[in-house]
CSV table of C-alpha atoms in Angstrom, one decimal:
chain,number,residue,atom,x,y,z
R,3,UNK,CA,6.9,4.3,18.4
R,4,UNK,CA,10.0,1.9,17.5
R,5,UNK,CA,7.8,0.7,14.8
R,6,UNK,CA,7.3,4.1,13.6
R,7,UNK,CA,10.7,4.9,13.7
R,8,UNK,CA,11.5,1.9,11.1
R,9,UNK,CA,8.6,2.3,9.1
R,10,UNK,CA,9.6,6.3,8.7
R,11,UNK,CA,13.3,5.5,8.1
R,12,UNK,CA,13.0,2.8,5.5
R,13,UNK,CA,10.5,5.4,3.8
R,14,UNK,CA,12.5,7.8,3.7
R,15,UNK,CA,15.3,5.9,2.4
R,16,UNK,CA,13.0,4.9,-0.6
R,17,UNK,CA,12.3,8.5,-1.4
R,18,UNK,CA,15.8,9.9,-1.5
R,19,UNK,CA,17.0,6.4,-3.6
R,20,UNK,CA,14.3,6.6,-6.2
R,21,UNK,CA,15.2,10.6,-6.8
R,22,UNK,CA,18.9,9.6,-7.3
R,23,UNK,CA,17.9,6.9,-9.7
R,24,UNK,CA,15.7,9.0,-11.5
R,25,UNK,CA,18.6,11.8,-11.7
R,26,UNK,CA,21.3,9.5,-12.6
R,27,UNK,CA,19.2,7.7,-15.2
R,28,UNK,CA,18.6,11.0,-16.9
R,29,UNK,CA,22.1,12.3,-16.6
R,30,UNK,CA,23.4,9.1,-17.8
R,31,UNK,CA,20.9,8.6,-20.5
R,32,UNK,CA,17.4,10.3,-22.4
R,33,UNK,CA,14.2,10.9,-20.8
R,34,UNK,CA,13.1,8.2,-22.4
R,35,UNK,CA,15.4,5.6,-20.7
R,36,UNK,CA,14.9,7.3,-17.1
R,37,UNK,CA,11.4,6.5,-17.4
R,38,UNK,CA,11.8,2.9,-18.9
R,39,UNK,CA,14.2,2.5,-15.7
R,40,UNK,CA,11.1,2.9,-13.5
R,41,UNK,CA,9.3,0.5,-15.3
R,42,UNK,CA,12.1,-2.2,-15.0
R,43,UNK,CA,11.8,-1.7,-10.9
R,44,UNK,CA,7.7,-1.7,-11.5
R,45,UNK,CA,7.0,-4.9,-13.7
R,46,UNK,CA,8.9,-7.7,-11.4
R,47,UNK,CA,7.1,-6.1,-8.2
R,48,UNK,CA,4.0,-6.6,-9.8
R,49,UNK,CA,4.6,-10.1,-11.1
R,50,UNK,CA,6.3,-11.4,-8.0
R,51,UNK,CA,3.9,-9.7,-5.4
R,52,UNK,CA,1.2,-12.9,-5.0
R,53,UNK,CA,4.6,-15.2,-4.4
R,54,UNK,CA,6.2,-12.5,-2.0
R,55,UNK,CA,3.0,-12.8,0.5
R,56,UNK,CA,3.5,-16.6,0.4
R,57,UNK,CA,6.7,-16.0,1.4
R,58,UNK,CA,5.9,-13.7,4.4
R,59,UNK,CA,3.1,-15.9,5.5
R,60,UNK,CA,5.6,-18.8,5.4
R,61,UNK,CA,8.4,-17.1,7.6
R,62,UNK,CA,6.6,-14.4,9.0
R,63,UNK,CA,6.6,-11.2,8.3
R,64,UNK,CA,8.8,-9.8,10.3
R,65,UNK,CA,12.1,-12.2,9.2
R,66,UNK,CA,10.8,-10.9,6.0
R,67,UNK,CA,11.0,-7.4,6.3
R,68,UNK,CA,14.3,-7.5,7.9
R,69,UNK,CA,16.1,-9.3,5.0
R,70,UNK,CA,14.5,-7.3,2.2
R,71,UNK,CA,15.5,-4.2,4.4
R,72,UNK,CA,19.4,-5.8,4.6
R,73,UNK,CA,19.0,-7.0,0.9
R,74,UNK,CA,18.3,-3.2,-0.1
R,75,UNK,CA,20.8,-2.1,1.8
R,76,UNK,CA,23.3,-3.7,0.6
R,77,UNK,CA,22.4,-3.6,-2.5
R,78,UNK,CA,22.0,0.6,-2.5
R,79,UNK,CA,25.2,1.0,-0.3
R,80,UNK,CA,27.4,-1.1,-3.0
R,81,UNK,CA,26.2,0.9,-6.1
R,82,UNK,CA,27.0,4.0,-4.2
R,83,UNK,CA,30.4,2.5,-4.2
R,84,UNK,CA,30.4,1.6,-7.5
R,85,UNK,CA,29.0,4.6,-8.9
R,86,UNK,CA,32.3,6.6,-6.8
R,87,UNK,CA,34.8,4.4,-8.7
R,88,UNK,CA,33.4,4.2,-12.3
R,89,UNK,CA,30.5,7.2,-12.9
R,90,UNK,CA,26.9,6.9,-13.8
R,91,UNK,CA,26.3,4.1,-15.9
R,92,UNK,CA,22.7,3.3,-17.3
R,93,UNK,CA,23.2,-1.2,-17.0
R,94,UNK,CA,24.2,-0.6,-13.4
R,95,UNK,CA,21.1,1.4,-12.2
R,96,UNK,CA,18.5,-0.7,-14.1
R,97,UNK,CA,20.3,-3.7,-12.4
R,98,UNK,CA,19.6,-1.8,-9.3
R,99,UNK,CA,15.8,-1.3,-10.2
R,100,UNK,CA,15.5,-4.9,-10.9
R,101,UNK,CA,16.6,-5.8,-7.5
R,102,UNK,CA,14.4,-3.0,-5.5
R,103,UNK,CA,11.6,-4.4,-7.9
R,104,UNK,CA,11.8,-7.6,-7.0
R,105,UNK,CA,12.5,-7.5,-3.1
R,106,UNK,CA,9.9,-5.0,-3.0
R,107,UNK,CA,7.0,-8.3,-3.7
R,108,UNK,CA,8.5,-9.8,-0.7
R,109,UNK,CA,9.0,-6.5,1.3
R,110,UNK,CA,5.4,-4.9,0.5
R,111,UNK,CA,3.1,-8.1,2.1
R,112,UNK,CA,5.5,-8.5,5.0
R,113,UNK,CA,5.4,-5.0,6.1
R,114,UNK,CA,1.9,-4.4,5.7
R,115,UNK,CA,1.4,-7.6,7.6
R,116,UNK,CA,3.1,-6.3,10.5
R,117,UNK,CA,0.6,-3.8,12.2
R,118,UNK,CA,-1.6,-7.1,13.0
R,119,UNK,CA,1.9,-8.6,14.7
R,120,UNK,CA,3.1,-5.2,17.0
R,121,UNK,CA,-0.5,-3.9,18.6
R,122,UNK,CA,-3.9,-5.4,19.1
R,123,UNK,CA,-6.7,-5.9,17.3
R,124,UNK,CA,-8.4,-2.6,18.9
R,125,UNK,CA,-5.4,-0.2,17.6
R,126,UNK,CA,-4.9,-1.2,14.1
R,127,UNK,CA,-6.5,1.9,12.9
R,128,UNK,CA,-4.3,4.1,15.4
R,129,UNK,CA,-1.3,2.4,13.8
R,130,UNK,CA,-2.9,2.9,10.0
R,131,UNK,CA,-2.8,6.5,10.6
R,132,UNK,CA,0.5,6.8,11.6
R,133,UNK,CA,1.5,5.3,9.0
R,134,UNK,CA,-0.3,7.8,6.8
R,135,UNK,CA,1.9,9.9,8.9
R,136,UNK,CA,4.6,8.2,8.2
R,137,UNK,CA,4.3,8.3,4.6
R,138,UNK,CA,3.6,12.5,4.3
R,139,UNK,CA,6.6,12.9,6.1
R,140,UNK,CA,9.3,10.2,4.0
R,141,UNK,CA,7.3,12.1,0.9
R,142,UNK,CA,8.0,15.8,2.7
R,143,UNK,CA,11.6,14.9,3.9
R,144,UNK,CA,13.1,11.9,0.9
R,145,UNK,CA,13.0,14.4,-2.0
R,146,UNK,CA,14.6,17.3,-0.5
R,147,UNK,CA,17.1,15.2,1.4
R,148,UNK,CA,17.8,13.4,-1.8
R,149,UNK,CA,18.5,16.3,-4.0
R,150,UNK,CA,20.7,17.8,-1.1
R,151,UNK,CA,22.9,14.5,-1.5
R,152,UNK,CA,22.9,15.0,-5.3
R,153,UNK,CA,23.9,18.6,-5.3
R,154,UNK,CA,26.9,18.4,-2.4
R,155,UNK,CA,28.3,14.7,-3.6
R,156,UNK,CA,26.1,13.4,-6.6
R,157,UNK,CA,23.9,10.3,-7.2
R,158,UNK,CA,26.4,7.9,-5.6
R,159,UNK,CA,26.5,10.6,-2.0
R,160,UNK,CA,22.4,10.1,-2.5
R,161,UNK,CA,22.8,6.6,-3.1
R,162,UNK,CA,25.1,6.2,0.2
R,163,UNK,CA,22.7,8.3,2.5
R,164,UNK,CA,19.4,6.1,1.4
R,165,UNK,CA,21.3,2.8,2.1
R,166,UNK,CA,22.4,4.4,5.6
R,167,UNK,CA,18.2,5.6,6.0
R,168,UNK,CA,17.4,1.7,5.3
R,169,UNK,CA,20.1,0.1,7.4
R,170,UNK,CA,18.7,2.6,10.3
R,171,UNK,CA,16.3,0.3,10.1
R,172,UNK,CA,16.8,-3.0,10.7
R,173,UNK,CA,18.1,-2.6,14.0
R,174,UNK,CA,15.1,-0.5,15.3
R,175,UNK,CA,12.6,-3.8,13.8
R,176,UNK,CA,14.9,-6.3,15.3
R,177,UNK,CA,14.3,-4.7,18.7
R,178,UNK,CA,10.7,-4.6,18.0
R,179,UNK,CA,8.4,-6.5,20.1
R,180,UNK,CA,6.0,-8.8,18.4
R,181,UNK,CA,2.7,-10.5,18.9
R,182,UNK,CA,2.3,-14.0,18.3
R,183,UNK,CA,-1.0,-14.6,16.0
R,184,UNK,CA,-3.8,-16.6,17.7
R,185,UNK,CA,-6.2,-19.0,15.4
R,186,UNK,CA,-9.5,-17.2,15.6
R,187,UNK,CA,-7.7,-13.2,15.8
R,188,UNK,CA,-9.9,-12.4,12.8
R,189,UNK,CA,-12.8,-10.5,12.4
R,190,UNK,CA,-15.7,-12.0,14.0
R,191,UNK,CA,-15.5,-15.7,14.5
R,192,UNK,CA,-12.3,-17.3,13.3
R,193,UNK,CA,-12.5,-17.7,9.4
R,194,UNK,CA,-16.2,-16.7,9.0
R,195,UNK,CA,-15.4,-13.7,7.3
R,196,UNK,CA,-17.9,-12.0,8.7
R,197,UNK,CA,-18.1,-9.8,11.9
R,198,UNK,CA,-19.3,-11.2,14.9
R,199,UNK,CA,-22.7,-9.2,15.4
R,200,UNK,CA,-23.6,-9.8,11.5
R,201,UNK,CA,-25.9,-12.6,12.7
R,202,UNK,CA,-25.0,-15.3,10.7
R,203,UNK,CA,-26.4,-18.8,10.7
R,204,UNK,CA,-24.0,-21.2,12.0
R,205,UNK,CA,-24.0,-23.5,9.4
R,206,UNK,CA,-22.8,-21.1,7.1
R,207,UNK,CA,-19.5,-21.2,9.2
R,208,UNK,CA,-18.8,-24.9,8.9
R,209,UNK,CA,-16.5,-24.9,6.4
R,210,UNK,CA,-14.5,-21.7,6.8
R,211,UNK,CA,-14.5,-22.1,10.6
R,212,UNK,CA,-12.3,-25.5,9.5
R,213,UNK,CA,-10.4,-23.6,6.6
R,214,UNK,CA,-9.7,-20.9,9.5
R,215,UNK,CA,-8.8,-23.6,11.9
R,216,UNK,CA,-6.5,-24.8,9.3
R,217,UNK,CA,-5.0,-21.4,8.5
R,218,UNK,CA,-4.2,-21.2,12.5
R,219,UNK,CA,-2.6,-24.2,12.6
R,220,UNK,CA,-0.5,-23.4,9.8
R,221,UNK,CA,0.8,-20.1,11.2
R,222,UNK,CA,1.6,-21.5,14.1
R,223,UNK,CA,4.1,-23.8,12.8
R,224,UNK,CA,5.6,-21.0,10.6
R,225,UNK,CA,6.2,-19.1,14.0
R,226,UNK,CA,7.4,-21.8,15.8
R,227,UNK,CA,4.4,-23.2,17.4
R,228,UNK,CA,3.8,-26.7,17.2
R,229,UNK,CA,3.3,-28.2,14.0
R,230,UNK,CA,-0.1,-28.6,12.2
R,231,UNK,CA,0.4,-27.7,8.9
R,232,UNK,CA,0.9,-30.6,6.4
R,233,UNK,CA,4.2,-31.9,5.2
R,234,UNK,CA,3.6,-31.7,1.9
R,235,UNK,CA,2.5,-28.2,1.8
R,236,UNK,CA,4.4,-26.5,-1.2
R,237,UNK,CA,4.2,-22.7,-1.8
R,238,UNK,CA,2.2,-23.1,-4.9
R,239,UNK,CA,-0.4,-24.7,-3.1
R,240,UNK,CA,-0.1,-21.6,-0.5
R,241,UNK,CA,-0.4,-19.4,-3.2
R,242,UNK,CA,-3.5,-21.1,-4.6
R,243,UNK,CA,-4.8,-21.1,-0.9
R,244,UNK,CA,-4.6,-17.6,-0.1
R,245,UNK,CA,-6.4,-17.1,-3.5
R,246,UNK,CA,-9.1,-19.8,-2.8
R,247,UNK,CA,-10.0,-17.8,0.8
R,248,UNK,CA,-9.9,-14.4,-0.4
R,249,UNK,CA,-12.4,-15.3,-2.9
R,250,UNK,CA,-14.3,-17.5,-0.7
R,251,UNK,CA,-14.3,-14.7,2.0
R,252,UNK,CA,-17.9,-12.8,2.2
R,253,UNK,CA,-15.8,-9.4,3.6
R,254,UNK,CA,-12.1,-9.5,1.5
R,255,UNK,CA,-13.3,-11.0,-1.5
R,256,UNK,CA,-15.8,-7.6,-2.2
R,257,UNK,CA,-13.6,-5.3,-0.1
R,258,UNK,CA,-11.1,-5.9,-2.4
R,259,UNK,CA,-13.0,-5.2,-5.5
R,260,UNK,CA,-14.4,-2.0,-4.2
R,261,UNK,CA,-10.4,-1.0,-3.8
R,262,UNK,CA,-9.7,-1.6,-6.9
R,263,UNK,CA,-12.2,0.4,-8.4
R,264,UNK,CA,-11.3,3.2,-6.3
R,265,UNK,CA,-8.0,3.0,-7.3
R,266,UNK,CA,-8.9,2.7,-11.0
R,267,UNK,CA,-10.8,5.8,-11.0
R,268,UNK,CA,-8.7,7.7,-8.4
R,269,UNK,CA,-5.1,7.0,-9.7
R,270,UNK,CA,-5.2,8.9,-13.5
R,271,UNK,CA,-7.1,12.4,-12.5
R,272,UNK,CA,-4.5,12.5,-9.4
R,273,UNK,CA,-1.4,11.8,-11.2
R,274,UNK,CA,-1.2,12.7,-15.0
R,275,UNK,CA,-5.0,14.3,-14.8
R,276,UNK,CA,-3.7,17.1,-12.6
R,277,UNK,CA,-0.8,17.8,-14.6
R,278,UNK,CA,-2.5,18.2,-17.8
R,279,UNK,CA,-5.4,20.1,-16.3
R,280,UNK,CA,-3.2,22.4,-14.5
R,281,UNK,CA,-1.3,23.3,-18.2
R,282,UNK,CA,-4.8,23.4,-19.9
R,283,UNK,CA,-6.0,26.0,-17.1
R,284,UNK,CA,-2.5,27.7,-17.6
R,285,UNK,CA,-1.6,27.5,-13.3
R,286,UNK,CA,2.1,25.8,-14.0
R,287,UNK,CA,4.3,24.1,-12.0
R,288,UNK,CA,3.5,26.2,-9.4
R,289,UNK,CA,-0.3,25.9,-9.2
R,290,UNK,CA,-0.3,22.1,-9.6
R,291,UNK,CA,2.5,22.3,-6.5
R,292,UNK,CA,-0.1,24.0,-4.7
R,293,UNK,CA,-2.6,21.5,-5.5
R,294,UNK,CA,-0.5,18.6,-4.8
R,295,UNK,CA,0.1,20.0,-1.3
R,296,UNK,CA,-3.5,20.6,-1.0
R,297,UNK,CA,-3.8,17.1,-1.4
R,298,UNK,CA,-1.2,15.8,0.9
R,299,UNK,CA,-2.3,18.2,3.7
R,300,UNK,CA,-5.6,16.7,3.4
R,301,UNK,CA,-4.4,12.7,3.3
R,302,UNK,CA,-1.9,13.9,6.6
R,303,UNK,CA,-5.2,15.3,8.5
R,304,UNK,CA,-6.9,12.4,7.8
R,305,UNK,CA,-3.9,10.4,8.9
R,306,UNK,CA,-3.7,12.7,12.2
R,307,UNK,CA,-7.3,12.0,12.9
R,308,UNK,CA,-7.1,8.4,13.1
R,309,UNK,CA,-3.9,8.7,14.8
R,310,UNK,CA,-5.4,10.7,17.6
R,311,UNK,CA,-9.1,8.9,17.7
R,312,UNK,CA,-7.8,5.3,17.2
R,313,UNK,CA,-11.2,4.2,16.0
R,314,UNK,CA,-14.2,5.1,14.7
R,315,UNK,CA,-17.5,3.2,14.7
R,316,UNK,CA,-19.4,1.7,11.3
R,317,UNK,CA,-15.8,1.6,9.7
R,318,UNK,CA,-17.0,-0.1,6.5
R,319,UNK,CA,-20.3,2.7,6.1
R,320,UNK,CA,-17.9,5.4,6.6
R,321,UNK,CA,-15.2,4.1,4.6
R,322,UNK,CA,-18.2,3.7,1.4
R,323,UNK,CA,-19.1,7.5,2.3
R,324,UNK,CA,-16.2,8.8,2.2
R,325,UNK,CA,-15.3,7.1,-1.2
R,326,UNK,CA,-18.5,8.4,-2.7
R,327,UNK,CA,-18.0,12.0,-1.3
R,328,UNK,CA,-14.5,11.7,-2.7
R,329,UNK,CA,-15.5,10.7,-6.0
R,330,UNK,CA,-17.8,14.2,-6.3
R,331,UNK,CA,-14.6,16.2,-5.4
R,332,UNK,CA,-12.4,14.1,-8.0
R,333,UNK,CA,-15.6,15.1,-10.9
R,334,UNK,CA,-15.6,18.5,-9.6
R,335,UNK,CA,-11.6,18.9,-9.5
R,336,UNK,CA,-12.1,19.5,-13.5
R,337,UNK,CA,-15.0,22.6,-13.2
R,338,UNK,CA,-13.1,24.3,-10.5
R,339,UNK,CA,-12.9,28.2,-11.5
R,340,UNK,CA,-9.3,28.8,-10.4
R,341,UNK,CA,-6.4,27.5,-8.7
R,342,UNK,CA,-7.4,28.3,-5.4
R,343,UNK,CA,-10.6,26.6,-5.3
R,344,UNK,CA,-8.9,23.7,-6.8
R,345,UNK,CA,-6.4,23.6,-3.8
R,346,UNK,CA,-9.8,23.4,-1.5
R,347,UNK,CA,-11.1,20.8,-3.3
R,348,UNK,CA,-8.1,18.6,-3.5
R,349,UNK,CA,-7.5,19.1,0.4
R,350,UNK,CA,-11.3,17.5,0.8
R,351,UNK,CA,-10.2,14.6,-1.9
R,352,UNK,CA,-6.9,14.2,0.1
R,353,UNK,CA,-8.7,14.3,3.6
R,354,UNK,CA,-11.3,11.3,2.4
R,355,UNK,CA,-9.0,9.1,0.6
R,356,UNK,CA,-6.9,9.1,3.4
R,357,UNK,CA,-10.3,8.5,6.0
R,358,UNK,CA,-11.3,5.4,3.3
R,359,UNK,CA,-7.7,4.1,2.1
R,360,UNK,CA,-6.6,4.0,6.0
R,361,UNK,CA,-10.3,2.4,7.0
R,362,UNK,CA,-10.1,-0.1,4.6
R,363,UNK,CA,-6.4,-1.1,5.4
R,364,UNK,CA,-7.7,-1.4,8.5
R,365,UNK,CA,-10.6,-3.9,7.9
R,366,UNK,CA,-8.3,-5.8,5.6
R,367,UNK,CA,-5.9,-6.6,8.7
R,368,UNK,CA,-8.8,-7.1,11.2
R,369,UNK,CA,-10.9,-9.6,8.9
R,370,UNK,CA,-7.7,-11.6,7.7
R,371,UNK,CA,-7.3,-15.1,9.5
R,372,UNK,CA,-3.7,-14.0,10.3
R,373,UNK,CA,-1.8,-16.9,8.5
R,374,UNK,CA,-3.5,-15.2,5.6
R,375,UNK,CA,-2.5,-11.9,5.7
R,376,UNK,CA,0.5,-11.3,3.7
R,377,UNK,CA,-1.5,-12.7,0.7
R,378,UNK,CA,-4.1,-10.6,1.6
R,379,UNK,CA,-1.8,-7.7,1.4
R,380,UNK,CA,-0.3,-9.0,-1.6
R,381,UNK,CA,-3.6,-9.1,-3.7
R,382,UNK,CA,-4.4,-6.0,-2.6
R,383,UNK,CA,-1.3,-4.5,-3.4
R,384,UNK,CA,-1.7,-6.1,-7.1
R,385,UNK,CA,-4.7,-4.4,-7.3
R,386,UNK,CA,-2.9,-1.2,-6.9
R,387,UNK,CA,0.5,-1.9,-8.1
R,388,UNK,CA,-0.9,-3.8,-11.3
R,389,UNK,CA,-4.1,-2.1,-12.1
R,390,UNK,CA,-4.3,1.3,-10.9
R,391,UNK,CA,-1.3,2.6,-12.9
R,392,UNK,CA,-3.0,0.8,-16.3
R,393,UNK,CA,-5.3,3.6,-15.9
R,394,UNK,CA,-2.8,6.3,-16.4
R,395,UNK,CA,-2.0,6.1,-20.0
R,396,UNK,CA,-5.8,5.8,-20.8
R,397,UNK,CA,-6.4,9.0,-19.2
R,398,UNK,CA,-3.9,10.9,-20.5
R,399,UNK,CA,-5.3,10.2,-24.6
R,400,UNK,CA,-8.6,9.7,-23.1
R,401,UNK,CA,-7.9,13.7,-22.0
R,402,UNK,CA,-6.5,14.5,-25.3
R,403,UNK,CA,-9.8,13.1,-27.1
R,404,UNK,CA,-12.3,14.6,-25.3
R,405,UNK,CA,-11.2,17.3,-22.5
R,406,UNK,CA,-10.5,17.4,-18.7
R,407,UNK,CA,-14.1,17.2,-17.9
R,408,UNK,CA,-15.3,14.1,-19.5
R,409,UNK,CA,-12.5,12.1,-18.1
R,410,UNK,CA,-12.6,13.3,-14.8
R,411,UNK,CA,-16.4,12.7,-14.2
R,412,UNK,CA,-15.7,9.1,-15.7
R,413,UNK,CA,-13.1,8.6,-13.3
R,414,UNK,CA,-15.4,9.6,-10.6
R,415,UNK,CA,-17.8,7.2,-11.5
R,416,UNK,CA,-15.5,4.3,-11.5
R,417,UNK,CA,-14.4,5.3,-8.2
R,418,UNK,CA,-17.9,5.6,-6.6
R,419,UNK,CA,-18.8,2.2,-8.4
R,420,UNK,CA,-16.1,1.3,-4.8
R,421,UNK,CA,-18.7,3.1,-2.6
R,422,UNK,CA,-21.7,1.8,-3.8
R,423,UNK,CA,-20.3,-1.8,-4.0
R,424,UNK,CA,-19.1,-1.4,-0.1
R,425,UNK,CA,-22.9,0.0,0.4
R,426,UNK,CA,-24.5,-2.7,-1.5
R,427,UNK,CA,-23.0,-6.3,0.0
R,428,UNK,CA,-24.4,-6.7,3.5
R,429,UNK,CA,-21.1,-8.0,5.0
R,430,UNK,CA,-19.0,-5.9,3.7
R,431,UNK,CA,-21.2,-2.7,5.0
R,432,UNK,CA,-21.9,-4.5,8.3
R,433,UNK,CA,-17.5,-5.1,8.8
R,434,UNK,CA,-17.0,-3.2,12.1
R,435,UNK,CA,-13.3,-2.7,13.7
R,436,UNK,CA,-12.9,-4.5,17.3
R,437,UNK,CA,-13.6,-2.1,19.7
């Protein structure tokens, strides 16, 4: 529950910061340059992810999300200083995007690294919905709270009260106990990528049983184990590494793909798609609020249901149906007769992306060697960080060329390509959680 606690309260702290930067961007400049400021916090946490989950494989993730935690902090708590002595002013908050930016890469593959270190094998999915839980409530709770700061004190009282949410945290994760990682704590047997009961020949394991072995050794040193990691180890060669055995891996390497995909075709219908199919149908800001909390009501049920059930048997099947029954509901968002059915059917898309997104976080954790996973995080955060939002723009003049429709079906089908590539590789659809 400690972890909770942190997770929630760093959240939280996001939400209410990236409000008052939003505001004080647009009071201090045009829409134009409040939107460029997000982009100058989303570029370096896409180019610096990949190094940022050497780095928490190196120190362990833990050490990791403490100092980014501390380094936010700071940084948030002395431009609500600043921002009390001088005003809004546009060079100080991009500054302050920058720096999120970039200690988000390090932050995002050392905390999603964590659930693996704080509970066993057997409750990673337990801990996956909560922090779907988690995440509803930072989105329920940030914005309001950070719009109360702005209206009683201004950005800089917003500013102050995310930097006290984040510092909240880092003393709740320093008293937070933690697992050591055992060589072999991967799916199945240690570095086969593949579950135990997939019935493998055993020379297929040779050499990824030694590159596993390897992996072991080297996360022992990082946490203070005795050594067994080369000398002469540099973090490029991690990074190259991390790359080498997430392609080599016969679970990760296709789970990863079928995650992107998902995201591709899920991310533009969901964000600007709604938007401008809730002004084409003429349900305003209003209807596509009703929507949007159709959708989070489903995603938080989902979250609830793995919270309460803790697993659920033939993950990686379920996780491919659930994709493919999502993508119908993302096609038939667009043919929906009125803004109440459209609420039903984006509670259903809410309820199985949450059921896939938390089953497939889950199976990432549980099938990493664990001196892995931070880069195994950090690709997969790439994937939705660097590629997902790419498909944004092309919906929006893909929608303005040929209708709502057309797109979202297309998106659909990009989606479900996830479902039926989680279907089709043997592996991958065999990938069970430890029970």
């Amino acid at each position: 529950m400690r972890w909770l606690g942190v997770y929630a309260s760093s959240m939280i702290g996001d939400n209410v910061c990236y409000l008052a930067l939003s505001w004080a961007a647009v009071q201090s400049g045009t829409p134009a340059q409040a939107g460029l400021m997000m982009t100058v916090s989303a570029v370096p946490r896409a180019l610096l992810m990949l190094g940022g989950g050497v780095v928490a494989d190196r120190f362990g993730p833990r050490k990791v999300v403490i100092g980014s935690d501390a380094v936010r902090c700071v940084a948030v708590l002395a431009l609500a200083v600043l921002l009390f002595a001088t005003g809004p002013s546009l060079w100080l908050l991009a500054l302050l995007a920058l720096v999120f930016g970039m200690v988000d890469a390090v932050f995002m593959p050392a905390v999603g690294a964590l659930p693996a270190r704080i509970t066993s094998r057997d409750q990673l999915v337990r801990v996956q919905g909560m922090r779907g839980l988690a995440n509803r409530f930072a989105n329920v709770v940030g914005a309001p709270l950070g719009g109360l700061g702005v209206a009683l004190g201004g950005a800089a009282a917003a500013f102050g009260l995310a930097g006290m949410l984040i510092a909240a945290s880092v003393p709740l994760l320093v008293s937070v106990r933690m697992r050591e990682p055992r060589a072999g704590d991967e799916g199945g047997a240690a570095g086969t990528g593949a579950p135990a009961d997939t019935g493998h020949a055993p020379e297929a394991a040779g050499a990824d049983g030694a590159e596993g072995k390897a992996a072991g050794e080297g996360a022992a040193e990082r946490e203070g184990a005795a050594p067994g990691r080369p000398a002469r180890a540099t973090a490029r060669r991690d990074l190259v590494e991390g790359l080498r055995y997430v392609r080599r891996h016969r679970v990760l390497a296709p789970l990863i793909v079928a995650i992107a995909l998902v995201d591709l075709g899920f991310a533009g219908p969901l964000n600007v798609g709604l938007t401008l199919l809730a002004d084409r149908r003429g349900w305003g800001a209003s209807g596509m609020g009703w929507v949007l909390a159709g959708f989070g009501t489903g995603a938080g049920a989902a979250a609830l249901l793995l919270t309460v059930r803790g697993r659920l048997p033939h993950a990686a099947r379920l996780a491919a149906v659930a994709i493919l029954a999502g993508s119908v509901a993302i096609g038939a968002l667009a043919f929906v007769p009125n803004v109440a059915a459209a609420i039903g059917v984006a509670l259903l898309v809410g309820l199985l992306a949450g059921l896939s997104g938390a089953l497939c976080g889950a199976l990432l954790q549980t099938q990493s060697d664990p001196a892995y996973l931070g880069r195994v995080t950090a690709v997969s955060g790439i994937v939705s960080l660097g590629l997902a939002p790419l498909g944004m723009p092309l919906t929006a003049a893909a929608i303005g060329w040929w209708g709502t429709g057309p797109v979202f079906v297309t998106s659909a089908a990009v989606c479900g390509l996830g479902g039926v590539l989680a279907l089709g590789v043997r592996d991958l659809r065999r990938a069970e959680l430890p029970g």
